[in-house]
Tab-separated table of C-alpha atoms in Angstrom:
chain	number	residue	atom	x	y	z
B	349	UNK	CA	2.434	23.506	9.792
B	350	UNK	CA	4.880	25.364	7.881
B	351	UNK	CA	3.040	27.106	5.126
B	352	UNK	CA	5.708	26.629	2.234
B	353	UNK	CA	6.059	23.237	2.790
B	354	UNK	CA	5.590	21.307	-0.768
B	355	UNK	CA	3.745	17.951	-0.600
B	356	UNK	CA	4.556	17.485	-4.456
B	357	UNK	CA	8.352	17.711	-3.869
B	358	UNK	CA	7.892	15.102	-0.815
B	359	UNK	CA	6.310	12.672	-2.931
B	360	UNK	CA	8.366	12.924	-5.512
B	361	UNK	CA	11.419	12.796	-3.096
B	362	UNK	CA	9.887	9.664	-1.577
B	363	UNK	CA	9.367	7.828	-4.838
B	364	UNK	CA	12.731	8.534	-6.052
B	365	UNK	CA	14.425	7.391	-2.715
B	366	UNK	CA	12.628	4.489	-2.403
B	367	UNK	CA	13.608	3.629	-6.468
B	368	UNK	CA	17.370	4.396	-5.776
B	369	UNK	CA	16.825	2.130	-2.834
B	370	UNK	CA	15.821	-0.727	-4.639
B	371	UNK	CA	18.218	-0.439	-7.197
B	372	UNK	CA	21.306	-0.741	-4.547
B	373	UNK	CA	19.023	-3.099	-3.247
B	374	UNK	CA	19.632	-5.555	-6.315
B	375	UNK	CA	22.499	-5.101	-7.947
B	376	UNK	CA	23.579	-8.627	-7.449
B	377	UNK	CA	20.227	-9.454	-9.458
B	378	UNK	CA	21.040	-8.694	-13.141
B	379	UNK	CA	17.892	-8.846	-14.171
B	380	UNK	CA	16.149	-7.062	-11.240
B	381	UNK	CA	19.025	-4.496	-11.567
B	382	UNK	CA	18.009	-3.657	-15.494
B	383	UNK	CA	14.521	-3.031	-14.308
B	384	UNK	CA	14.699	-1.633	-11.477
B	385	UNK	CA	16.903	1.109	-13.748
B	386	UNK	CA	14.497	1.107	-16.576
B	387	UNK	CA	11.884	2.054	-13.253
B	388	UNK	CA	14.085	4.845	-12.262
B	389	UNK	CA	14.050	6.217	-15.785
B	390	UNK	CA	10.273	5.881	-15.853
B	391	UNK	CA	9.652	7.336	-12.360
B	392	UNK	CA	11.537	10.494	-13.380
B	393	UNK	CA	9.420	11.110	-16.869
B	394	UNK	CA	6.529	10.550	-14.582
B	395	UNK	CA	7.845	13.042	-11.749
B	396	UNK	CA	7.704	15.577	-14.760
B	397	UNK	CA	4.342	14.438	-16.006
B	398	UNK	CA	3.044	15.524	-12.116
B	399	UNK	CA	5.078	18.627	-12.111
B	400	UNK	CA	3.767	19.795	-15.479
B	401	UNK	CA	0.272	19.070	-14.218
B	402	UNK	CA	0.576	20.868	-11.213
B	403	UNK	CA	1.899	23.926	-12.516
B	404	UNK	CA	-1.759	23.865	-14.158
B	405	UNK	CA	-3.378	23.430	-11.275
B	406	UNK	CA	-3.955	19.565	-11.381
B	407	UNK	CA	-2.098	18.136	-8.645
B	408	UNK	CA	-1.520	14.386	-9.445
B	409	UNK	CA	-0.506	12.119	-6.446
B	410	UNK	CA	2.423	9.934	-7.181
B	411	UNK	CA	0.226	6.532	-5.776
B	412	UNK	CA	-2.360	4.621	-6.143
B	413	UNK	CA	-4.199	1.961	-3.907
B	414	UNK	CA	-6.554	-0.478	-5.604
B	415	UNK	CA	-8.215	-2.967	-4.241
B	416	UNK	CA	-9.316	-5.518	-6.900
B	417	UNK	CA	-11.622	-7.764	-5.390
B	418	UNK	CA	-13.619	-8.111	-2.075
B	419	UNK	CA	-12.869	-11.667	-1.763
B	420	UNK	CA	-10.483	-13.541	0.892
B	421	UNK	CA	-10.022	-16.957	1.966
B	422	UNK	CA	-8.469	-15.683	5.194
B	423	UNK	CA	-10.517	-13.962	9.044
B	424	UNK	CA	-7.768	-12.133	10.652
B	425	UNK	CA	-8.361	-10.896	13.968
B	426	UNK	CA	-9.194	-7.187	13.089
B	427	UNK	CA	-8.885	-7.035	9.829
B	428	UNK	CA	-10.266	-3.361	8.648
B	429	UNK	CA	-11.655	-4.511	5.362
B	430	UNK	CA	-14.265	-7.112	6.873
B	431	UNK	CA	-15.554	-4.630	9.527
B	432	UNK	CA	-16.098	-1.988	6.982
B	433	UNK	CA	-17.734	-4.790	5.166
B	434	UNK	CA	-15.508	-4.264	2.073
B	435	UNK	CA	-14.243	-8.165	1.886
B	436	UNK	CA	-16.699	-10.629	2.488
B	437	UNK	CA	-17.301	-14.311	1.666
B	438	UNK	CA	-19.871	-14.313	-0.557
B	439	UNK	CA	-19.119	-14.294	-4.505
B	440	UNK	CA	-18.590	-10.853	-5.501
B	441	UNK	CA	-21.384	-8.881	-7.520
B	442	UNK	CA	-20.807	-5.307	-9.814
B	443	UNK	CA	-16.954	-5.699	-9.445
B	444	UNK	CA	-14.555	-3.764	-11.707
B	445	UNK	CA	-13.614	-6.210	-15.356
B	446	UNK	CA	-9.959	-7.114	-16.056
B	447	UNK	CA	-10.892	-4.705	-18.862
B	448	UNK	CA	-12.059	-1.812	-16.600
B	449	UNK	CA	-8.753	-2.088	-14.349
B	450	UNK	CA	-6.681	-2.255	-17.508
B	451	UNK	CA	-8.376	1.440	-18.400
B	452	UNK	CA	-7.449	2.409	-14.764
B	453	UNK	CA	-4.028	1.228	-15.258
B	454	UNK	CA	-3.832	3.098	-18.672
B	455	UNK	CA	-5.091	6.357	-17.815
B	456	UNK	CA	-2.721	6.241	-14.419
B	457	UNK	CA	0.200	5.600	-16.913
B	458	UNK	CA	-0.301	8.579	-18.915
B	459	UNK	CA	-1.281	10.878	-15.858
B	460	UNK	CA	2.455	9.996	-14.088
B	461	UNK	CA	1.095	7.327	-11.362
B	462	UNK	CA	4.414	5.471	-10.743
B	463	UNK	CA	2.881	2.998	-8.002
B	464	UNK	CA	-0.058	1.460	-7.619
B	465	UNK	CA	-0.984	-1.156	-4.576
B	466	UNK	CA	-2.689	-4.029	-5.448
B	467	UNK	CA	-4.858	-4.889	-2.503
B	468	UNK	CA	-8.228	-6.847	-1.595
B	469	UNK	CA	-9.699	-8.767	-0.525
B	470	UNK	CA	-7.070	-11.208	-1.615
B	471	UNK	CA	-5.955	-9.966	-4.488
B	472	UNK	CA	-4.058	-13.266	-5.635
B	473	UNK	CA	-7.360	-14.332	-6.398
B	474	UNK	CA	-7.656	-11.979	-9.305
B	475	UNK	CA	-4.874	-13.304	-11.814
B	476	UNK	CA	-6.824	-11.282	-14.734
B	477	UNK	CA	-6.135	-8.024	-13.299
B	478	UNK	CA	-2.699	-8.579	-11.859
B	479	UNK	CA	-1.485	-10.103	-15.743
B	480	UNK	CA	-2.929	-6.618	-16.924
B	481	UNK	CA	-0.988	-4.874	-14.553
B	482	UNK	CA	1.900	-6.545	-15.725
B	483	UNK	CA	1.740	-4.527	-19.321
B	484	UNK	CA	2.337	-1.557	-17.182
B	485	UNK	CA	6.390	-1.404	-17.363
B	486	UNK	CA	6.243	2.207	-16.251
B	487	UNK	CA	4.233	1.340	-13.219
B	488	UNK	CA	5.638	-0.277	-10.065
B	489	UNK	CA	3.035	-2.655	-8.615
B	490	UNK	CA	3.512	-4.175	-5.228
B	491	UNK	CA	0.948	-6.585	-4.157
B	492	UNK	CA	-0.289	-6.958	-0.768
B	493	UNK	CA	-1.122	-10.665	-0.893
B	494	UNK	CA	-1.570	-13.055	2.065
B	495	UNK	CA	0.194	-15.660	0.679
B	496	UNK	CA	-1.874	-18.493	0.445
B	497	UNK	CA	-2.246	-18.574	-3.223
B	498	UNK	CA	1.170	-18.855	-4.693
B	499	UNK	CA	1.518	-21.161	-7.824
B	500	UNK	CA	3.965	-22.001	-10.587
B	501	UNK	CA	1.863	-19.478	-12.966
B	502	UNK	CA	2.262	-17.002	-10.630
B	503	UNK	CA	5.979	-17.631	-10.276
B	504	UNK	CA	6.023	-17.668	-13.434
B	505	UNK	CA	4.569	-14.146	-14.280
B	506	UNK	CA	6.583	-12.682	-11.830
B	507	UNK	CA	10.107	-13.710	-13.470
B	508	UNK	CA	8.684	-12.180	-17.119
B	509	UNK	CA	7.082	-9.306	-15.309
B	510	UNK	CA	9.909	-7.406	-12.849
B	511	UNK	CA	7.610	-4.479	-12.088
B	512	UNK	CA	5.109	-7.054	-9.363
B	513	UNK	CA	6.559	-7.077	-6.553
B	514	UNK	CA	5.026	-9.346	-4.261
B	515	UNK	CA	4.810	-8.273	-0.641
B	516	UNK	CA	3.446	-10.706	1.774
B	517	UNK	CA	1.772	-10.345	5.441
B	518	UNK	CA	3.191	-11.390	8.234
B	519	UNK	CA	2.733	-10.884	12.210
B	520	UNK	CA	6.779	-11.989	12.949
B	521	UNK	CA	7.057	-15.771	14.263
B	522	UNK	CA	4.877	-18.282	13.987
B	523	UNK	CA	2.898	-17.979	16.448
B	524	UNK	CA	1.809	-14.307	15.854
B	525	UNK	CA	1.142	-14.927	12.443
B	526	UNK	CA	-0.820	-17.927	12.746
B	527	UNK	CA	-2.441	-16.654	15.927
B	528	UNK	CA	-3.897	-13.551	13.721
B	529	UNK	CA	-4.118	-15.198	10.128
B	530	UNK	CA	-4.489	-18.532	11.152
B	531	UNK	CA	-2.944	-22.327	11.556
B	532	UNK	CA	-0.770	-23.080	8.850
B	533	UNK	CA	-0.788	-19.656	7.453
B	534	UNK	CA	3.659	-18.821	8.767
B	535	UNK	CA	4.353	-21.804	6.716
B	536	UNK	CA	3.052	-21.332	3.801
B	537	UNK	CA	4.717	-17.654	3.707
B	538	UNK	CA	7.769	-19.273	4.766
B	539	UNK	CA	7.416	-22.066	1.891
B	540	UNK	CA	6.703	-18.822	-0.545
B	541	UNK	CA	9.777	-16.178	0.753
B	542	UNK	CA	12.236	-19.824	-0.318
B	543	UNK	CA	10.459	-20.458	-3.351
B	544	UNK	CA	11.152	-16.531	-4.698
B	545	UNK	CA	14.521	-16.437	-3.163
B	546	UNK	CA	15.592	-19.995	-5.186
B	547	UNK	CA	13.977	-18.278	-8.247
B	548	UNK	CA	15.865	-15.035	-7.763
B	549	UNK	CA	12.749	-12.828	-7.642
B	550	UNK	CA	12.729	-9.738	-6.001
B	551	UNK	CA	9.474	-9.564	-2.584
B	552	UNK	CA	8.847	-7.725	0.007
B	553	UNK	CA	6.829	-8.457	3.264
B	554	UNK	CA	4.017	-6.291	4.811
B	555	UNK	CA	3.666	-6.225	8.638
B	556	UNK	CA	0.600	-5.022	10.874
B	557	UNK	CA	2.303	-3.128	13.945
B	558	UNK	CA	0.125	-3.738	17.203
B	559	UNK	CA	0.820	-3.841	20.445
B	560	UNK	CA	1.079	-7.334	20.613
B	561	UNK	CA	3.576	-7.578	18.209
B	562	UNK	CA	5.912	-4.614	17.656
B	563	UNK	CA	8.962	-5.604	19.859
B	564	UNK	CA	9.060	-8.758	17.625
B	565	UNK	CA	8.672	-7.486	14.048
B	566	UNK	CA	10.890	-4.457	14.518
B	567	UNK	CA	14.004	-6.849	16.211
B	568	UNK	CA	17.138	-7.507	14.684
B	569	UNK	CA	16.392	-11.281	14.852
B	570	UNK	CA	13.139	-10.903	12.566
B	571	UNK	CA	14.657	-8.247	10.376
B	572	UNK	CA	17.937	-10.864	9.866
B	573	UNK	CA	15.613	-13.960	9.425
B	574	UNK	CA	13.404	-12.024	6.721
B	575	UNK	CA	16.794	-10.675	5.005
B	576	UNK	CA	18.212	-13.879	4.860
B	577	UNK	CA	15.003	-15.217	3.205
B	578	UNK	CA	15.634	-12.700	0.237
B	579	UNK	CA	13.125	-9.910	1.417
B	580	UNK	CA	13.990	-6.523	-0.329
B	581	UNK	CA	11.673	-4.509	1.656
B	582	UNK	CA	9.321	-4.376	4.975
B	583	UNK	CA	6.150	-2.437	5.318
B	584	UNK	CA	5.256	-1.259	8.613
B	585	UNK	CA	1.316	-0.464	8.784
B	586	UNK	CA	0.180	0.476	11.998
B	587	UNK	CA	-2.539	-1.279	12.870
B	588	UNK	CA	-6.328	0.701	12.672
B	589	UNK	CA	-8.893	0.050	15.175
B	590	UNK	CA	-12.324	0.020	13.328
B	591	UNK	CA	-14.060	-1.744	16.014
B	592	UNK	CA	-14.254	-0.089	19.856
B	593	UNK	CA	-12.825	-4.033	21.256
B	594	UNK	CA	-9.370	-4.056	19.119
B	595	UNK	CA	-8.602	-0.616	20.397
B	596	UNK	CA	-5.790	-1.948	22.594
B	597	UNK	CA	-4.023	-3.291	19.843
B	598	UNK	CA	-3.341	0.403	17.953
B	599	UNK	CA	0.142	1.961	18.619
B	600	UNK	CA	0.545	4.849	21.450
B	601	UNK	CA	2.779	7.625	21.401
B	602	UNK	CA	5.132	5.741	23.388
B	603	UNK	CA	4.619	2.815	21.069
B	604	UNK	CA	5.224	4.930	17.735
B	605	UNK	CA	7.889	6.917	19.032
B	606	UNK	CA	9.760	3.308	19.329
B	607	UNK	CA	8.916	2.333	16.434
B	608	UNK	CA	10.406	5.773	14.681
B	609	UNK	CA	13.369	4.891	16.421
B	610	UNK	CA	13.799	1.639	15.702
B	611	UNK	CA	13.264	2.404	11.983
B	612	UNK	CA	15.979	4.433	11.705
B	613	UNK	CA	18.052	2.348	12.953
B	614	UNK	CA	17.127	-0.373	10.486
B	615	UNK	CA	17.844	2.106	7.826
B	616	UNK	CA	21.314	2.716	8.792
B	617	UNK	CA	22.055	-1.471	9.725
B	618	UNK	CA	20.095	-2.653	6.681
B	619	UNK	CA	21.390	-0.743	4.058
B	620	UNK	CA	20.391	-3.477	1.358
B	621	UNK	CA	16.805	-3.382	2.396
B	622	UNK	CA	13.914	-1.072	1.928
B	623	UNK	CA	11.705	0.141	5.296
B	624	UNK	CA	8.280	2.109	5.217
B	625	UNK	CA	6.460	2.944	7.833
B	626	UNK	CA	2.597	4.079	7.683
B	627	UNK	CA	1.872	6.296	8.265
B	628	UNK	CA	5.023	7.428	10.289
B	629	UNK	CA	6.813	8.332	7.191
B	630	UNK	CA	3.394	10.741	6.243
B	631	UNK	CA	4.612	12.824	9.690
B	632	UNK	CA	7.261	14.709	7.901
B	633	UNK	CA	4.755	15.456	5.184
B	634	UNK	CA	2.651	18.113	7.440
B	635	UNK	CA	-0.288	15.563	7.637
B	636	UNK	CA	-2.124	12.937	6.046
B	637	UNK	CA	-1.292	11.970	2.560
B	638	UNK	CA	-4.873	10.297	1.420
B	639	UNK	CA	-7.528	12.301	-0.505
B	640	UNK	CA	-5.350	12.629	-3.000
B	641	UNK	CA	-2.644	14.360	-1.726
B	642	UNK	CA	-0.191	11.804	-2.179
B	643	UNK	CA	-2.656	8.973	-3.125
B	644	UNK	CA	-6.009	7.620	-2.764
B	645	UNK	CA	-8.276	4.567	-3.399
B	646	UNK	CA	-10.414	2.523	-5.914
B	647	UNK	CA	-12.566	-0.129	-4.020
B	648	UNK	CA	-13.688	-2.894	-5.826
B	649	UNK	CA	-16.507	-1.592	-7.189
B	650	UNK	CA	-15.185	1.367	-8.489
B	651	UNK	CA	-15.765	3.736	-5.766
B	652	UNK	CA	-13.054	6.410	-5.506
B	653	UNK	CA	-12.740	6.738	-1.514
B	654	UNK	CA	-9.621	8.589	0.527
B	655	UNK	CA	-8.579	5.767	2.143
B	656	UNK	CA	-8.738	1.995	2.666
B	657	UNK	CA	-9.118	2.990	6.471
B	658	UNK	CA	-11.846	5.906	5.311
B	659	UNK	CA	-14.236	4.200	2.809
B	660	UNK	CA	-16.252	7.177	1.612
B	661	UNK	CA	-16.939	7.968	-1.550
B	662	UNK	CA	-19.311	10.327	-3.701
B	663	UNK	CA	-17.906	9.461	-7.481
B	664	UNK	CA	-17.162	6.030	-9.386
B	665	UNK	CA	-14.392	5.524	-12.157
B	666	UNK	CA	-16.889	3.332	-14.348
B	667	UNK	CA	-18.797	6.884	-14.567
B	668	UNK	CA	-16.166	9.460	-14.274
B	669	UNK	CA	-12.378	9.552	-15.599
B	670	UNK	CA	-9.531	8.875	-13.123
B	671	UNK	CA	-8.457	12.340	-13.731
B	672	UNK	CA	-11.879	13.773	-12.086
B	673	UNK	CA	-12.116	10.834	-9.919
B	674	UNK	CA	-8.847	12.837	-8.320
B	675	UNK	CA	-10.359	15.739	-7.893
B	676	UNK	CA	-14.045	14.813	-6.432
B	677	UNK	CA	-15.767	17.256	-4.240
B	678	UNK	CA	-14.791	15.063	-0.965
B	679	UNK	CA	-11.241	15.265	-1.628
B	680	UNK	CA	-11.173	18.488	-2.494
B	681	UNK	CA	-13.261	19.134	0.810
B	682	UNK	CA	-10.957	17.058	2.430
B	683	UNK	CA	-8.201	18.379	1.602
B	684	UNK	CA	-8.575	22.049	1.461
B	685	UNK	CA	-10.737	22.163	5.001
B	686	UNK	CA	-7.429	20.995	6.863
B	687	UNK	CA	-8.843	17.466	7.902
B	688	UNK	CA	-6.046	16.039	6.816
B	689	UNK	CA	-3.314	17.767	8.933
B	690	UNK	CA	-4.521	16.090	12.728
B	691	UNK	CA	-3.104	13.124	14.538
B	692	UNK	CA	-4.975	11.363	16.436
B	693	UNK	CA	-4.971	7.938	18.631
B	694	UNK	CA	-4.264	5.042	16.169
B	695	UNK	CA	-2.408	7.214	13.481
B	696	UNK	CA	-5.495	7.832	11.152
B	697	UNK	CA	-7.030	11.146	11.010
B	698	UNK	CA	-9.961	10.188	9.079
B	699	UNK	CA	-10.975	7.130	10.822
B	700	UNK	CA	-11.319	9.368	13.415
B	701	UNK	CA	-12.837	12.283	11.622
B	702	UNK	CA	-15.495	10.083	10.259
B	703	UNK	CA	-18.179	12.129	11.228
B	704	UNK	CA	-16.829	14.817	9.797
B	705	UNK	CA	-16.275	12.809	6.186
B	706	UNK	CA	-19.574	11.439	6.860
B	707	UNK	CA	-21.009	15.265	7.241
B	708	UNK	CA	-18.968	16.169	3.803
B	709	UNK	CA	-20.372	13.287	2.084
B	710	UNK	CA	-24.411	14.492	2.627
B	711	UNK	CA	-23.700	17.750	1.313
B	712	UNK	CA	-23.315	19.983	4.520
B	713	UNK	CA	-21.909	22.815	2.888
């Protein structure tokens, strides 16, 4: 790894791209337009914010994931979250207040956060915290949703509120989706992508890269059908075996480096669209960007952990500030011990470190 190499100045780089990108993206949208500018503006003062901090030593990654609730209506086939036990079906105890996320949001404002995920669970099913998140101008919140709950107050919130940007998951055609999410589920995505597109509001749609499905989602046929839908941006996630019986369905080398290629040539054909891939776009950044490097994650409960894919955690942001929550003793661990700077098979260096997290976590100095 090249020793100079600035992980600040990539993150910043990759915020502002993907800002200017969305901006070209819609400039037919007046409205979406003024926002998205307003963002840019924002995303800048915030760059500073970081830069300021890290000249005193405090780095400050650019993102945030939170995950708002452990609750889902939805089994898909692998999911991470219900084999690490972080979603589940029964009614949610000790979970983070509306209140408590608004503080989150707050303090990430005035620390130079510019985006912060809104996961699950399901995460439509907290409308408190996403309407809180809404105050947040300054803060770009996409919102990994499965979209099953869509409703005219939701629609609603999202035409006064330009900074949610609903993404929804999808496996590509019908039958993938509905064969991982289940019957019915394609449709009601479909039904959704027309109901935002009629409305003229700016989504985005997340897609789980396996084996089984990375031909389809990354052809021009899906990529055309989704643009033509109104979809601003895709996310690529490669898919994370946390079970030893779905490791079949996690990307190869032969699998990634077709999907690297493939991405760039969506970038240069779909100019008006947005593409991220994850973690292929952390490869130019020298190694993995969770920990805090470029972001890291609230569960729930509180529980600041490196990654949704790495839930570990030895501080909470009910006890702590999300300033210190940053800088814990695992993430610095992590982060200054090198565990972060490995590949490994399915693309995630600390699912596969785990012992080694697990070893930081007890103490073993």
């Amino acid at each position: 790894m090249n020793k100079e190499f600035d992980i600040q100045s990539y993150m910043t780089r990759g915020v502002e791209r993907v800002v200017s990108d969305a901006v070209r993206a819609t400039l037919k949208n007046p409205r979406e337009s003024a926002y998205m500018a307003r963002f840019a503006l924002a995303s800048r003062a915030a760059s500073r914010k970081r830069k300021k901090a890290e000249d005193a030593g405090q780095h400050i990654p650019p993102f945030l994931i939170a995950s708002i609730t452990s609750r889902c209506n939805l089994h898909c086939a692998g999911c991470y979250s219900r084999c690490n036990h972080a979603t589940t079906d029964s009614e949610p105890v000790k979970q983070l207040t509306g209140e408590e996320w608004s503080e989150i949001f707050d303090e990430a404002d005035e620390l130079g956060v510019s985006f912060i995920l809104l996961a699950g669970g399901e995460p439509m099913l907290r409308y408190d915290v996403i309407e809180a998140a809404s105050k947040r101008q300054d803060i770009l919140f996409p919102i990994f949703t499965n979209g099953t709950f869509m409703s005219e107050k939701y629609y609603e919130l999202f035409d006064k509120s330009r900074n949610l940007i609903p993404v929804l998951s999808i496996e590509g055609d019908r039958e993938l989706t509905d064969k991982r999410r289940g019957e019915g589920v394609y449709d009601k995505l479909i039904n959704g992508m027309d109901e935002f597109r009629k409305r003229g509001l700016i989504f985005g749609a997340s897609v789980t890269v396996t084996t089984q499905n990375i031909r389809e989602v990354t052809s021009e046929s899906f990529i055309t059908e989704m643009a033509g839908r109104g979809c601003k941006a895709v996310i690529f996630v490669e898919f994370v075996p946390v079970t030893d019986d779905s490791v079949g369905l996690a990307p190869g080398d032969e699998e990634r480096e077709y999907m690297k290629w493939q991405i760039d040539r969506l970038r240069e054909d779909h100019s008006e669209m947005v593409f991220i891939s994850f973690p292929g776009d952390e490869k130019s950044s020298g190694g993995c960007v969770a920990a805090g490097r470029g972001f890291f994650h609230i569960n729930s409960h509180g529980e600041a952990e490196p990654c949704p894919f790495s839930p570990y955690s030895d501080i909470n942001v009910r006890d702590t500030s999300l300033k210190e929550a940053m800088n814990s003793r695992l993430f610095r661990k992590l982060r200054d011990g090198g565990y972060l700077l490995e590949d490994h098979p399915g693309g995630c260096t600390l699912y596969e470190r785990r012992d080694d997290v697990e070893r930081i976590l007890n103490n073993d100095h």
